[in-house]
mmCIF file with all atom_site columns, C-alpha atoms in Angstrom:
data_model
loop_
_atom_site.group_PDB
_atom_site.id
_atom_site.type_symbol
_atom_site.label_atom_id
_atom_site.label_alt_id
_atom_site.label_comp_id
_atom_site.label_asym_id
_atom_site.label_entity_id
_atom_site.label_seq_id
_atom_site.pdbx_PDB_ins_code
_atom_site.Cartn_x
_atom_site.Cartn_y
_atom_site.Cartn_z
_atom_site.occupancy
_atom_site.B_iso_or_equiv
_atom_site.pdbx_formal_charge
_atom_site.auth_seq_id
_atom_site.auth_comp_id
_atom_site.auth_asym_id
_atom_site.auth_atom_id
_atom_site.pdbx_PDB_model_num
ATOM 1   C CA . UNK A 1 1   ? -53.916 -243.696 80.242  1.00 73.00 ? 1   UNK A CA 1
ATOM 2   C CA . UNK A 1 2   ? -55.943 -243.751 83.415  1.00 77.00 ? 2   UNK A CA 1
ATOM 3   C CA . UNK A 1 3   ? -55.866 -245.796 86.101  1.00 81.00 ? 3   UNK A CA 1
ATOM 4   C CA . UNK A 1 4   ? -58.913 -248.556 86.335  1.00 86.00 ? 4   UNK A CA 1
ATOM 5   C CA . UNK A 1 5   ? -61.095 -248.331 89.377  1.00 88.00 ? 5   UNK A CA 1
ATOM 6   C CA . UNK A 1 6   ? -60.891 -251.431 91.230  1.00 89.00 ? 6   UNK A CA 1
ATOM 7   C CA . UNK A 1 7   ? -64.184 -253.359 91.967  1.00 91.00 ? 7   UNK A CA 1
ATOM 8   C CA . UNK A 1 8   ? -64.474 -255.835 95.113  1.00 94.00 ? 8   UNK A CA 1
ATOM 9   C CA . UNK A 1 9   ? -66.189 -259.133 93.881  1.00 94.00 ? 9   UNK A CA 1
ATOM 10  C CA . UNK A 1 10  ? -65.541 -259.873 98.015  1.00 95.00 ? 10  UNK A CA 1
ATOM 11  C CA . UNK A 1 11  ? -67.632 -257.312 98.934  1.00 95.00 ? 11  UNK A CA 1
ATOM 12  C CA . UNK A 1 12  ? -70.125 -257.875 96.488  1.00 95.00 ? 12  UNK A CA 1
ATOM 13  C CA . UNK A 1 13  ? -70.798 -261.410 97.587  1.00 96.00 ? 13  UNK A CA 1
ATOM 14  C CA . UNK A 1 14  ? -70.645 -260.161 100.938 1.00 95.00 ? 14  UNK A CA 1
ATOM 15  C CA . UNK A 1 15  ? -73.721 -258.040 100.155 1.00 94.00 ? 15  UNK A CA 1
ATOM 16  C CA . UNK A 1 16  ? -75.667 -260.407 98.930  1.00 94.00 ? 16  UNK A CA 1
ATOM 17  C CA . UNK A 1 17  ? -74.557 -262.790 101.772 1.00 93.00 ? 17  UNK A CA 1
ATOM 18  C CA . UNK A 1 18  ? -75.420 -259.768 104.191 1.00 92.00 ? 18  UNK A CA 1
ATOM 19  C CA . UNK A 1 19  ? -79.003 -259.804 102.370 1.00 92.00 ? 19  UNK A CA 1
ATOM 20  C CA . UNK A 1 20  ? -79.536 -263.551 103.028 1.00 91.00 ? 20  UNK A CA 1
ATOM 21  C CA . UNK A 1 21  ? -78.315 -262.687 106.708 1.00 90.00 ? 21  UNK A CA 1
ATOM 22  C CA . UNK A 1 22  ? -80.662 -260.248 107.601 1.00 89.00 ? 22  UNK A CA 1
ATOM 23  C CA . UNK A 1 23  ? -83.714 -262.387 106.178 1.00 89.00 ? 23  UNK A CA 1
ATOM 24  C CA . UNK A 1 24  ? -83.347 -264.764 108.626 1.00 85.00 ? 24  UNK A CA 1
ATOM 25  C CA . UNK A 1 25  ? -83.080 -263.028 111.709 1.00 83.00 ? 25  UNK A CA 1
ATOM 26  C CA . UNK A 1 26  ? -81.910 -258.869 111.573 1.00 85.00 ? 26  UNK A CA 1
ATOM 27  C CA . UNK A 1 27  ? -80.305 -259.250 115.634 1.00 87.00 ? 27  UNK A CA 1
ATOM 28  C CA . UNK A 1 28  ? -78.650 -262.888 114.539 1.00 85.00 ? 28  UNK A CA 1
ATOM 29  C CA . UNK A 1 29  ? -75.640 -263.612 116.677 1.00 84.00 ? 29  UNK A CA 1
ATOM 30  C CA . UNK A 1 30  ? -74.049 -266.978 115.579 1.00 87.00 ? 30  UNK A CA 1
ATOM 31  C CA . UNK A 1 31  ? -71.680 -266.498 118.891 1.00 89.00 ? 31  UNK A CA 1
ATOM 32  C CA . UNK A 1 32  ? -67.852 -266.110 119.095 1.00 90.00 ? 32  UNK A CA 1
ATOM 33  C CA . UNK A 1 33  ? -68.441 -262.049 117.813 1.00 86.00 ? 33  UNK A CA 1
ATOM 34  C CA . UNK A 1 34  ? -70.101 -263.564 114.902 1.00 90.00 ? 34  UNK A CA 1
ATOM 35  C CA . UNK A 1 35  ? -72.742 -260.998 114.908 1.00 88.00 ? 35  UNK A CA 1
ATOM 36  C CA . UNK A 1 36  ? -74.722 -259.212 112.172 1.00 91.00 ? 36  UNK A CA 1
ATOM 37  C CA . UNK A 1 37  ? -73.845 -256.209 113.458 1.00 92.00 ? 37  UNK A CA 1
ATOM 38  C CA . UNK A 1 38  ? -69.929 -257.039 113.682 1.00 92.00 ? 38  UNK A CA 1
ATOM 39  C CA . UNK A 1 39  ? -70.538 -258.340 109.916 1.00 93.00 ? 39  UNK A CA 1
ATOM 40  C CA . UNK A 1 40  ? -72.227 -255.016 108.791 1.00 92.00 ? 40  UNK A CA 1
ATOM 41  C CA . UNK A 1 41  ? -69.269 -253.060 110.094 1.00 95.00 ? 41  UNK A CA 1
ATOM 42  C CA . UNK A 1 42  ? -66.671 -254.778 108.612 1.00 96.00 ? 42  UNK A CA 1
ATOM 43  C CA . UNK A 1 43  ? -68.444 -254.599 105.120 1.00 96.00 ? 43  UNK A CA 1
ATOM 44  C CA . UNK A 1 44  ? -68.804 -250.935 105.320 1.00 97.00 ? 44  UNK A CA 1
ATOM 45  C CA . UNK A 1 45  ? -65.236 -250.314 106.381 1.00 97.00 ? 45  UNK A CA 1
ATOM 46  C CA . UNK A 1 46  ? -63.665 -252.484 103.305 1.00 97.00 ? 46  UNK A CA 1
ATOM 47  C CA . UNK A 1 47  ? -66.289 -250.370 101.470 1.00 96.00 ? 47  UNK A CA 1
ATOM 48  C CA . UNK A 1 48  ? -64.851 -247.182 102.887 1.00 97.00 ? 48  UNK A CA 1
ATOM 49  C CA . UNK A 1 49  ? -61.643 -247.763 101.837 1.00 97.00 ? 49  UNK A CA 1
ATOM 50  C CA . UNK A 1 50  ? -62.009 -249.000 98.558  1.00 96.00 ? 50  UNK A CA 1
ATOM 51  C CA . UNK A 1 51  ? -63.797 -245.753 98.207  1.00 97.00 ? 51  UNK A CA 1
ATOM 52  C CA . UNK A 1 52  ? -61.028 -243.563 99.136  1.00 97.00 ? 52  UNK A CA 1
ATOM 53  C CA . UNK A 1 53  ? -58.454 -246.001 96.677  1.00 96.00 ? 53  UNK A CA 1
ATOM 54  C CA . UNK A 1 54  ? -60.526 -245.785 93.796  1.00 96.00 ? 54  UNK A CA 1
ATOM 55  C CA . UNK A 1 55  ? -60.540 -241.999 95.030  1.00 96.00 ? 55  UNK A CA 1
ATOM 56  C CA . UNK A 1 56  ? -56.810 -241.865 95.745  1.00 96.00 ? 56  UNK A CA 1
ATOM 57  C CA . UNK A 1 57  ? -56.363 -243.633 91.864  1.00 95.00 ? 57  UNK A CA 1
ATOM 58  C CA . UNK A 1 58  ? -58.494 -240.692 90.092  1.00 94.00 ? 58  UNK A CA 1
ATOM 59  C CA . UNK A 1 59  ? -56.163 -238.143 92.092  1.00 95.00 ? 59  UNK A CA 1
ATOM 60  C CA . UNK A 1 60  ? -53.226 -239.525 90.820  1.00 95.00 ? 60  UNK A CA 1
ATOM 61  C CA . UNK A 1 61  ? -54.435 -239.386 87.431  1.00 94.00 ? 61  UNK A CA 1
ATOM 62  C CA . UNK A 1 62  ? -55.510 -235.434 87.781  1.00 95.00 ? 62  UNK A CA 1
ATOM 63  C CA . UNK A 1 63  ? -51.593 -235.284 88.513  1.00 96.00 ? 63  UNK A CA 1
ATOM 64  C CA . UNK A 1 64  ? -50.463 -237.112 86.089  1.00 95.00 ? 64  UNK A CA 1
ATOM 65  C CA . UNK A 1 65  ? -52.219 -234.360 83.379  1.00 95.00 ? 65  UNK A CA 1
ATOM 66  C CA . UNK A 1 66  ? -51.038 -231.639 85.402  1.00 97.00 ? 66  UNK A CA 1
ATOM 67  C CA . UNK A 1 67  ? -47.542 -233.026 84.870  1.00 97.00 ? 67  UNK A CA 1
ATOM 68  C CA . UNK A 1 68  ? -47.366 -233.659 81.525  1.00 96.00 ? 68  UNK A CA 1
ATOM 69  C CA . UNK A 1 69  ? -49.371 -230.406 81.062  1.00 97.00 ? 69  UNK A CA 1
ATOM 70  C CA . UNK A 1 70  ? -46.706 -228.750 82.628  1.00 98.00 ? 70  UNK A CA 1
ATOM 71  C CA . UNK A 1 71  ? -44.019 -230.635 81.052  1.00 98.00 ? 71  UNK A CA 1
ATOM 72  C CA . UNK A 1 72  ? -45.385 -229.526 77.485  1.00 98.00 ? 72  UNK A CA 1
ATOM 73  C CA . UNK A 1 73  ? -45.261 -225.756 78.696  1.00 98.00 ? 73  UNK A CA 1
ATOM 74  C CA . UNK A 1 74  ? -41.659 -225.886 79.366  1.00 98.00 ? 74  UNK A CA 1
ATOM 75  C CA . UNK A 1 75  ? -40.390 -227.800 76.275  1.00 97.00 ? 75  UNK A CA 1
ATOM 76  C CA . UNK A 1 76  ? -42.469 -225.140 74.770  1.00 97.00 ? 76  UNK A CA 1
ATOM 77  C CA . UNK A 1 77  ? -41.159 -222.410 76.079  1.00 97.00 ? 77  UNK A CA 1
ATOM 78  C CA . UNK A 1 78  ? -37.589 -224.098 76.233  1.00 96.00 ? 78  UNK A CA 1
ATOM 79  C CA . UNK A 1 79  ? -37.778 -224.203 72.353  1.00 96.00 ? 79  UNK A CA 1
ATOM 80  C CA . UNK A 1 80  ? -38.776 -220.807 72.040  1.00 97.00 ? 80  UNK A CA 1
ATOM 81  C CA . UNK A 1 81  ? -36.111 -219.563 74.198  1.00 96.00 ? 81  UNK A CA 1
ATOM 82  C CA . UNK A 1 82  ? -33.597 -221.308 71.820  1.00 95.00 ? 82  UNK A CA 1
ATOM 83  C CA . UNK A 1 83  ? -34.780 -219.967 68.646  1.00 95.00 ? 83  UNK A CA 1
ATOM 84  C CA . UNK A 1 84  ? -34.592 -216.186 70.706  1.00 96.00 ? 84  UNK A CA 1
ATOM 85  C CA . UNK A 1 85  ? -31.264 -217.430 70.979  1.00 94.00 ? 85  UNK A CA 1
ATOM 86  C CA . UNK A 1 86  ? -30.487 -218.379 67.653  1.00 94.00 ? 86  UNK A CA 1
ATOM 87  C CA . UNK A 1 87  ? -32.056 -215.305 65.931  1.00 95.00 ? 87  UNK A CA 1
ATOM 88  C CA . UNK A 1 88  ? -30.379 -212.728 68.315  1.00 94.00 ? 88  UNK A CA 1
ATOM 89  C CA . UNK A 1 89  ? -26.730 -214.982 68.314  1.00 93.00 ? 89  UNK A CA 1
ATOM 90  C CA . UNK A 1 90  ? -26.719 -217.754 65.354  1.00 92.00 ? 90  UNK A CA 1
ATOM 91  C CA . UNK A 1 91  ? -26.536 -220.801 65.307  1.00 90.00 ? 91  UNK A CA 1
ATOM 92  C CA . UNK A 1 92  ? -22.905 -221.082 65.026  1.00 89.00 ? 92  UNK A CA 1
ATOM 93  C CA . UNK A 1 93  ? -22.770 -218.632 68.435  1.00 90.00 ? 93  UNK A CA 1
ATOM 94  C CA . UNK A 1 94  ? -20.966 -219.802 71.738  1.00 91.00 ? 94  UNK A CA 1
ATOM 95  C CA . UNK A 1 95  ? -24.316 -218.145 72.886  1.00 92.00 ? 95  UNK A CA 1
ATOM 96  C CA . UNK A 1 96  ? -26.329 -221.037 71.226  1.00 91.00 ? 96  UNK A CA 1
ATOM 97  C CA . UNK A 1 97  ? -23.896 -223.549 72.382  1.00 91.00 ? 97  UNK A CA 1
ATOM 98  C CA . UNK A 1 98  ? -24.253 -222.174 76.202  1.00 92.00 ? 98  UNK A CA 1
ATOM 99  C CA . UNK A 1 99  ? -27.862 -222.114 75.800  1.00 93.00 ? 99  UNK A CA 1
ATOM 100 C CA . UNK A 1 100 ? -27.858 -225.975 75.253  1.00 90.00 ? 100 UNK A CA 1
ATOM 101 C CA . UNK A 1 101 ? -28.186 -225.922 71.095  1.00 90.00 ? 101 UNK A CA 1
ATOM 102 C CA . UNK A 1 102 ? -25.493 -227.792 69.051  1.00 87.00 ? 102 UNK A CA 1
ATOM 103 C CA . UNK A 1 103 ? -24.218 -225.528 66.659  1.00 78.00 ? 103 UNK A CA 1
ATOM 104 C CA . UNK A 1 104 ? -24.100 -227.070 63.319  1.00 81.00 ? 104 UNK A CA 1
ATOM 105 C CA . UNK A 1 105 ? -19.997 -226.644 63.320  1.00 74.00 ? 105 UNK A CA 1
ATOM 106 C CA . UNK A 1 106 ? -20.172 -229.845 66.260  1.00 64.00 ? 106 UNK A CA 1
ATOM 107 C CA . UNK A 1 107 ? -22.352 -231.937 63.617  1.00 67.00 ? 107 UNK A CA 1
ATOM 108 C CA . UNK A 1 108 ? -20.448 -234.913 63.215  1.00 70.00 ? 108 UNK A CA 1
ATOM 109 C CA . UNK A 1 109 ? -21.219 -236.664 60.104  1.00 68.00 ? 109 UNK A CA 1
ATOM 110 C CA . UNK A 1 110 ? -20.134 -240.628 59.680  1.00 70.00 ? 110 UNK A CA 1
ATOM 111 C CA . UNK A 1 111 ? -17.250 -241.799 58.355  1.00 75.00 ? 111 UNK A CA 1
ATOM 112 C CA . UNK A 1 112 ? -17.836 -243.404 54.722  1.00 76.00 ? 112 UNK A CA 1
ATOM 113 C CA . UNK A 1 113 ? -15.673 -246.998 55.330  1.00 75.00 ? 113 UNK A CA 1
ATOM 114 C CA . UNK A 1 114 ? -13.713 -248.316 52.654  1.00 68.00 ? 114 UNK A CA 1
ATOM 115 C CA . UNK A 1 115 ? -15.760 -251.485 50.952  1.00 69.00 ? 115 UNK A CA 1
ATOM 116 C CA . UNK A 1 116 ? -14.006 -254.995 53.183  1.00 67.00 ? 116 UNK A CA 1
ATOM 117 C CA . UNK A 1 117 ? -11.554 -256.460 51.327  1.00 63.00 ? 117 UNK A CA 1
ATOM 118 C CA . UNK A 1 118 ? -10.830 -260.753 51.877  1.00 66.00 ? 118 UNK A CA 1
ATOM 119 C CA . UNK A 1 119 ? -7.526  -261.561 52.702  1.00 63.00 ? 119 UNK A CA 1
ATOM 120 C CA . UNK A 1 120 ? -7.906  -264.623 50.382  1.00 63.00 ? 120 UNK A CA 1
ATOM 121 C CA . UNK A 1 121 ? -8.302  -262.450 47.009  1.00 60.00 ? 121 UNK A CA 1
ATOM 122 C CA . UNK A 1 122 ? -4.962  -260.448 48.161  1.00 57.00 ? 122 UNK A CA 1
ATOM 123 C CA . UNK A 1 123 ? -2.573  -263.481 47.897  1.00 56.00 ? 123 UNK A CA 1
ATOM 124 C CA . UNK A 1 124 ? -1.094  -263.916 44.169  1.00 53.00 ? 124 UNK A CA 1
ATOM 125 C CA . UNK A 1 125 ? -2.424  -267.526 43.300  1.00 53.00 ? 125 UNK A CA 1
ATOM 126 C CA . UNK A 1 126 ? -6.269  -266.194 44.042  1.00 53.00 ? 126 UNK A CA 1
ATOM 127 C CA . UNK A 1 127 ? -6.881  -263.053 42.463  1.00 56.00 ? 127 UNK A CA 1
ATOM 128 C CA . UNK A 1 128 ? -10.080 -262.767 40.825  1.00 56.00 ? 128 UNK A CA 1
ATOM 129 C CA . UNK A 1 129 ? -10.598 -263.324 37.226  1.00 57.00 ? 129 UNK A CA 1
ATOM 130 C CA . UNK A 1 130 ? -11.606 -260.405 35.270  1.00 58.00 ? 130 UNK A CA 1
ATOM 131 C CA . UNK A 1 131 ? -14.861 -262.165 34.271  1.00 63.00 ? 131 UNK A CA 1
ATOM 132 C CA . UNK A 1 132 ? -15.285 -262.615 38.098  1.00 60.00 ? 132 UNK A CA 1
ATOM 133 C CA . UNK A 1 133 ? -14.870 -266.487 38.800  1.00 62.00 ? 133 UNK A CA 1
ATOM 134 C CA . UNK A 1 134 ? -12.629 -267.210 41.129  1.00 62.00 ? 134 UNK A CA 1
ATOM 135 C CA . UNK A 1 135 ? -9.218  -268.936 40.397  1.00 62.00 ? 135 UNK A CA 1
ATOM 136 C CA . UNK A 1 136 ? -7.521  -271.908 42.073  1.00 66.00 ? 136 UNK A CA 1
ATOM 137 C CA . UNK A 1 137 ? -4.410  -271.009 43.062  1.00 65.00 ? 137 UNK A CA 1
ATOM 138 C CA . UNK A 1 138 ? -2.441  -272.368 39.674  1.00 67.00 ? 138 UNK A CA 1
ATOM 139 C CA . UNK A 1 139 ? -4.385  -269.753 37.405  1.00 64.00 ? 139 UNK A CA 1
ATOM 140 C CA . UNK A 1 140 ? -7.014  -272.683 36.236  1.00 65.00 ? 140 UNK A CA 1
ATOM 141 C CA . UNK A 1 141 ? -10.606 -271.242 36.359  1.00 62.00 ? 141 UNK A CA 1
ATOM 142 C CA . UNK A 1 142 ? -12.302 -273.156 39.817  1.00 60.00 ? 142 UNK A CA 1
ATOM 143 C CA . UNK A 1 143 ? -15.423 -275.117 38.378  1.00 62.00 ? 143 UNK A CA 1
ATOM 144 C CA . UNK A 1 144 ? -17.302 -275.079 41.851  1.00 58.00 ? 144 UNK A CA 1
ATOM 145 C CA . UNK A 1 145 ? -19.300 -272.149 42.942  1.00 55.00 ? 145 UNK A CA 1
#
């Protein structure tokens, strides 16, 4: 993603005001250092250096590329390295392992957990039915769901 160029809507109006300016009168001085010329510099120096930001922003994004070009090389060539690694040593190899790979002995796999049991269906008065309603306490078949 690049960076957008920024526009000046400030200097743009200040063109056009600059325009209007110079129609009336091209040495107008409206006193105070209120001149055209004063007015003219000041426009070209915001202009100057929005220039070099909008030049500054499209540097940044040659960089950027670079980097991530650069980035892609080495996990490329860090992948390749591994696999050099893996078909001189094995997987399984301390080699591998000091290279950075997990060998597939260090895999660890998750632990199936026994299905929750509720403490209610444990005591003797509720066990379950063996049609699967559940009892009240005195054997009787509970009517409510």
């Amino acid at each position: 993603m690049t960076y957008r160029k920024r526009r000046s809507t400030t200097l743009e109006k200040a063109q056009a005001r600059l325009s209007g300016l110079q129609s009336i009168r091209l040495d107008l001085n409206l006193g105070n250092g209120l001149t055209l010329q004063n007015y003219i510099a000041l426009i070209a120096t915001a202009g100057d250096r929005l220039q070099a930001h909008n030049l500054a922003l499209s540097e940044v994004d040659r960089t950027r590329i670079e980097l991530a070009e650069s980035e892609a090389a080495v996990s490329n060539l860090s992948s390749r390295v591994l696999s050099a690694v893996v078909a001189m040593y094995g997987k399984d190899s301390k080699e591998y392992e000091l290279a950075g790979g997990k060998p597939p002995s260090g895999y660890k796999r998750a632990k199936q957990q026994a299905p929750a049991v509720n403490l209610n269906q444990l005591e003797d008065g509720n066990k379950p039915s063996a049609n699967g309603a559940a009892t009240n306490g005195t054997g009787a078949v509970s009517l409510s769901h």
